[in-house]
């Protein structure tokens, strides 16, 4: 995530959401689908003005700012990426919600306090298969009485497996897409209720298809920014995961 905000800005949607969008129709634009994703998450969170919300793995701050501006909640966003933190703070300032949005560079297990709602988008895939229990145990500790959390993550249809060597080496070191059996086994072990599970079949295929098409349009700029080898690597990543999520 620290290869530079300018690189991601080339091919992501204007909100800079680097996670699965929510397509109410396959023909919707990526920008609309990312707005609809944030709207969908907000609806599930049932927010009330003045609530404290923790955004675990806040990325470039789109969701944190959307929730703060639309619902009057105080959001703390955490990331380990200095580039993302800087981008998120800038977005909060642009949207006029710096008084409601706090962005910190911090490891999620080092957080303290409690929050009315916790949201974690596209982050669980990066905690490591050996740390699922620690991840859910941390969320449980941080949720205030009467509160709840929403975790949005990539999943696999198959039993537990492994991460493709190329993706593990070049794109997402330490990343792992869990099977639903691994997720629910972990929540059972740590004592968390799962009150809702929604499977967004094909939505990530439509998302990455849009990313791949966007990247193709700016490939020359990516080569100029880095080099041909980097562009080929990124191209292969997008094409391979697009086909993976389709099939």
XYZ file of C-alpha atoms in Angstrom:
247
model
C 0.000 0.000 0.000
C 3.012 2.274 0.235
C 3.972 2.227 -3.459
C 2.382 5.674 -3.588
C -1.057 7.229 -3.470
C -0.585 8.631 -6.975
C -0.327 5.108 -8.380
C -3.585 3.937 -6.819
C -5.278 7.166 -7.838
C -4.598 6.256 -11.479
C -7.019 3.328 -11.579
C -9.190 3.218 -8.446
C -12.505 5.084 -8.312
C -12.506 8.682 -6.976
C -13.226 7.479 -3.419
C -10.026 5.383 -3.502
C -11.830 2.307 -2.186
C -9.456 -0.643 -2.648
C -11.939 -3.366 -1.744
C -14.943 -5.193 -3.155
C -17.673 -2.866 -4.436
C -21.417 -3.543 -4.204
C -23.143 -3.798 -7.576
C -26.910 -3.431 -7.402
C -26.630 -4.049 -11.161
C -23.601 -5.453 -13.048
C -23.662 -2.520 -15.474
C -23.238 0.097 -12.749
C -20.072 2.162 -12.788
C -17.314 1.336 -10.313
C -17.784 4.738 -8.686
C -21.498 4.105 -8.124
C -20.847 0.581 -6.854
C -18.340 1.837 -4.280
C -20.801 4.473 -3.070
C -23.467 1.763 -2.849
C -21.038 -0.412 -0.842
C -20.566 2.336 1.732
C -24.321 2.959 1.834
C -24.963 -0.760 2.330
C -22.449 -0.932 5.184
C -23.929 2.173 6.815
C -27.408 0.654 6.673
C -26.221 -2.521 8.383
C -24.431 -0.518 11.087
C -27.672 1.332 12.043
C -25.759 4.428 13.079
C -26.999 7.163 15.390
C -25.424 10.648 15.664
C -22.726 10.803 18.311
C -21.796 7.123 18.153
C -18.118 6.159 18.299
C -17.057 3.981 15.366
C -13.760 2.166 14.833
C -12.678 1.540 11.228
C -10.071 -1.244 11.321
C -7.930 -0.990 8.201
C -9.340 2.345 7.055
C -7.408 2.576 3.785
C -7.545 6.056 2.276
C -10.439 7.056 4.532
C -13.419 6.957 2.170
C -15.693 4.941 4.461
C -14.686 6.797 7.634
C -15.451 10.149 6.006
C -18.690 8.875 4.446
C -19.999 7.664 7.812
C -18.947 10.824 9.638
C -20.432 13.207 7.074
C -23.643 11.282 6.476
C -24.490 10.179 10.009
C -22.725 12.512 12.435
C -20.682 9.739 14.054
C -17.127 10.016 15.382
C -14.838 7.646 13.494
C -11.369 6.461 14.428
C -9.605 4.938 11.430
C -6.472 2.855 11.845
C -3.904 1.781 9.253
C -0.277 0.690 9.211
C 0.445 2.562 5.978
C 1.843 6.105 6.271
C 0.728 6.785 2.690
C -2.845 5.724 3.454
C -2.905 7.688 6.714
C -1.800 10.848 4.923
C -4.396 10.336 2.208
C -7.170 9.670 4.728
C -6.370 12.812 6.713
C -6.382 14.861 3.523
C -9.767 13.398 2.529
C -11.240 14.221 5.937
C -10.051 17.816 5.561
C -11.458 18.064 2.030
C -14.850 16.775 3.182
C -14.936 19.019 6.227
C -15.069 16.205 8.774
C -11.648 16.511 10.409
C -13.444 17.204 13.701
C -15.216 13.840 13.477
C -12.559 11.642 11.839
C -9.316 10.665 13.572
C -6.747 8.701 11.576
C -3.939 6.914 13.409
C -1.105 4.635 12.329
C -1.553 1.783 14.757
C -1.651 -1.998 14.857
C -5.220 -3.119 15.532
C -4.233 -5.263 18.530
C -2.762 -2.166 20.217
C -6.095 -0.319 20.255
C -7.807 0.296 23.573
C -11.158 1.690 24.701
C -14.577 0.621 23.413
C -16.688 1.580 20.421
C -20.411 1.457 19.637
C -19.691 0.030 16.203
C -16.657 -1.538 14.562
C -16.283 -1.898 10.817
C -13.451 -3.722 9.086
C -13.361 -3.808 5.287
C -10.817 -5.870 3.358
C -8.556 -6.254 6.379
C -9.255 -9.727 7.773
C -7.542 -11.285 4.744
C -4.281 -9.710 5.898
C -4.105 -10.674 9.577
C -2.777 -14.168 8.823
C -4.461 -17.545 9.197
C -2.798 -18.127 12.571
C -4.251 -14.906 13.976
C -7.979 -15.179 13.245
C -8.762 -15.877 16.896
C -6.662 -12.906 17.983
C -8.404 -10.717 15.420
C -11.914 -11.620 16.573
C -10.890 -11.569 20.224
C -9.621 -8.006 19.730
C -12.866 -6.933 18.052
C -14.846 -8.479 20.906
C -12.755 -6.560 23.466
C -13.259 -3.265 21.637
C -17.035 -3.529 21.148
C -19.000 -1.612 23.791
C -21.921 -3.341 25.556
C -24.859 -3.361 23.174
C -22.634 -2.641 20.182
C -21.592 -4.826 17.270
C -19.180 -5.067 14.387
C -19.294 -5.666 10.653
C -16.484 -7.516 8.889
C -16.330 -7.391 5.096
C -13.762 -9.773 3.608
C -12.901 -11.938 0.641
C -13.800 -15.606 1.070
C -13.282 -18.864 -0.777
C -15.937 -21.425 -1.708
C -13.567 -24.326 -1.094
C -12.259 -25.814 2.154
C -9.198 -24.123 3.752
C -6.316 -23.768 1.309
C -3.254 -21.660 0.558
C -2.408 -18.345 -1.099
C -1.063 -18.479 -4.649
C 2.744 -18.066 -4.537
C 2.759 -15.118 -6.967
C 0.181 -13.171 -4.934
C 1.929 -14.047 -1.675
C 5.341 -12.920 -2.938
C 4.566 -9.816 -5.001
C 1.151 -8.401 -4.071
C -0.102 -9.371 -0.607
C 2.654 -10.847 1.579
C 0.982 -12.649 4.458
C -2.424 -12.452 2.817
C -4.863 -15.367 3.011
C -8.439 -15.709 1.762
C -10.350 -17.706 4.401
C -12.962 -20.389 3.985
C -16.224 -19.618 5.748
C -15.640 -22.666 7.959
C -12.439 -21.063 9.287
C -14.171 -17.757 10.001
C -17.110 -19.227 11.885
C -14.928 -21.694 13.776
C -12.910 -18.736 15.026
C -15.940 -16.702 16.122
C -17.189 -19.791 17.973
C -13.890 -20.225 19.786
C -13.748 -16.601 20.962
C -17.438 -16.389 21.853
C -18.828 -13.961 19.276
C -22.367 -14.172 17.947
C -22.704 -14.121 14.153
C -26.109 -12.590 13.554
C -25.833 -11.999 9.816
C -23.808 -13.347 6.901
C -24.172 -12.085 3.356
C -22.338 -13.602 0.390
C -21.693 -11.157 -2.455
C -21.113 -13.636 -5.256
C -19.419 -12.127 -8.355
C -19.236 -8.617 -6.891
C -15.448 -8.814 -6.604
C -15.231 -10.075 -10.183
C -17.101 -6.969 -11.388
C -14.910 -4.778 -9.154
C -11.593 -6.154 -10.375
C -12.767 -6.215 -13.984
C -13.274 -2.445 -13.647
C -9.844 -2.048 -12.015
C -8.192 -4.042 -14.799
C -9.919 -1.963 -17.475
C -8.962 1.263 -15.686
C -5.351 0.131 -15.338
C -5.144 -0.741 -19.042
C -6.043 2.871 -19.881
C -3.231 4.287 -17.733
C -0.640 1.558 -18.208
C 1.824 3.920 -19.882
C 1.629 6.243 -16.873
C 2.308 3.310 -14.545
C 5.368 2.341 -16.607
C 6.623 5.935 -16.427
C 5.988 6.000 -12.687
C 7.799 2.695 -12.065
C 8.891 0.473 -14.963
C 7.699 -2.141 -17.456
C 8.333 -5.041 -15.071
C 6.146 -3.469 -12.394
C 3.350 -2.810 -14.914
C 3.476 -6.425 -16.136
C 3.364 -7.684 -12.567
C 0.338 -5.526 -11.732
C -1.402 -6.466 -14.968
C -0.911 -10.175 -14.262
C -2.207 -9.731 -10.705
C -5.414 -8.026 -11.846
C -6.079 -10.475 -14.689
C -5.459 -13.571 -12.568
C -7.636 -12.497 -9.649
C -10.371 -11.307 -11.988
C -10.572 -14.768 -13.522
C -10.293 -16.368 -10.095
C -13.311 -14.486 -8.754
C -15.288 -15.231 -11.908
C -14.713 -18.978 -11.924
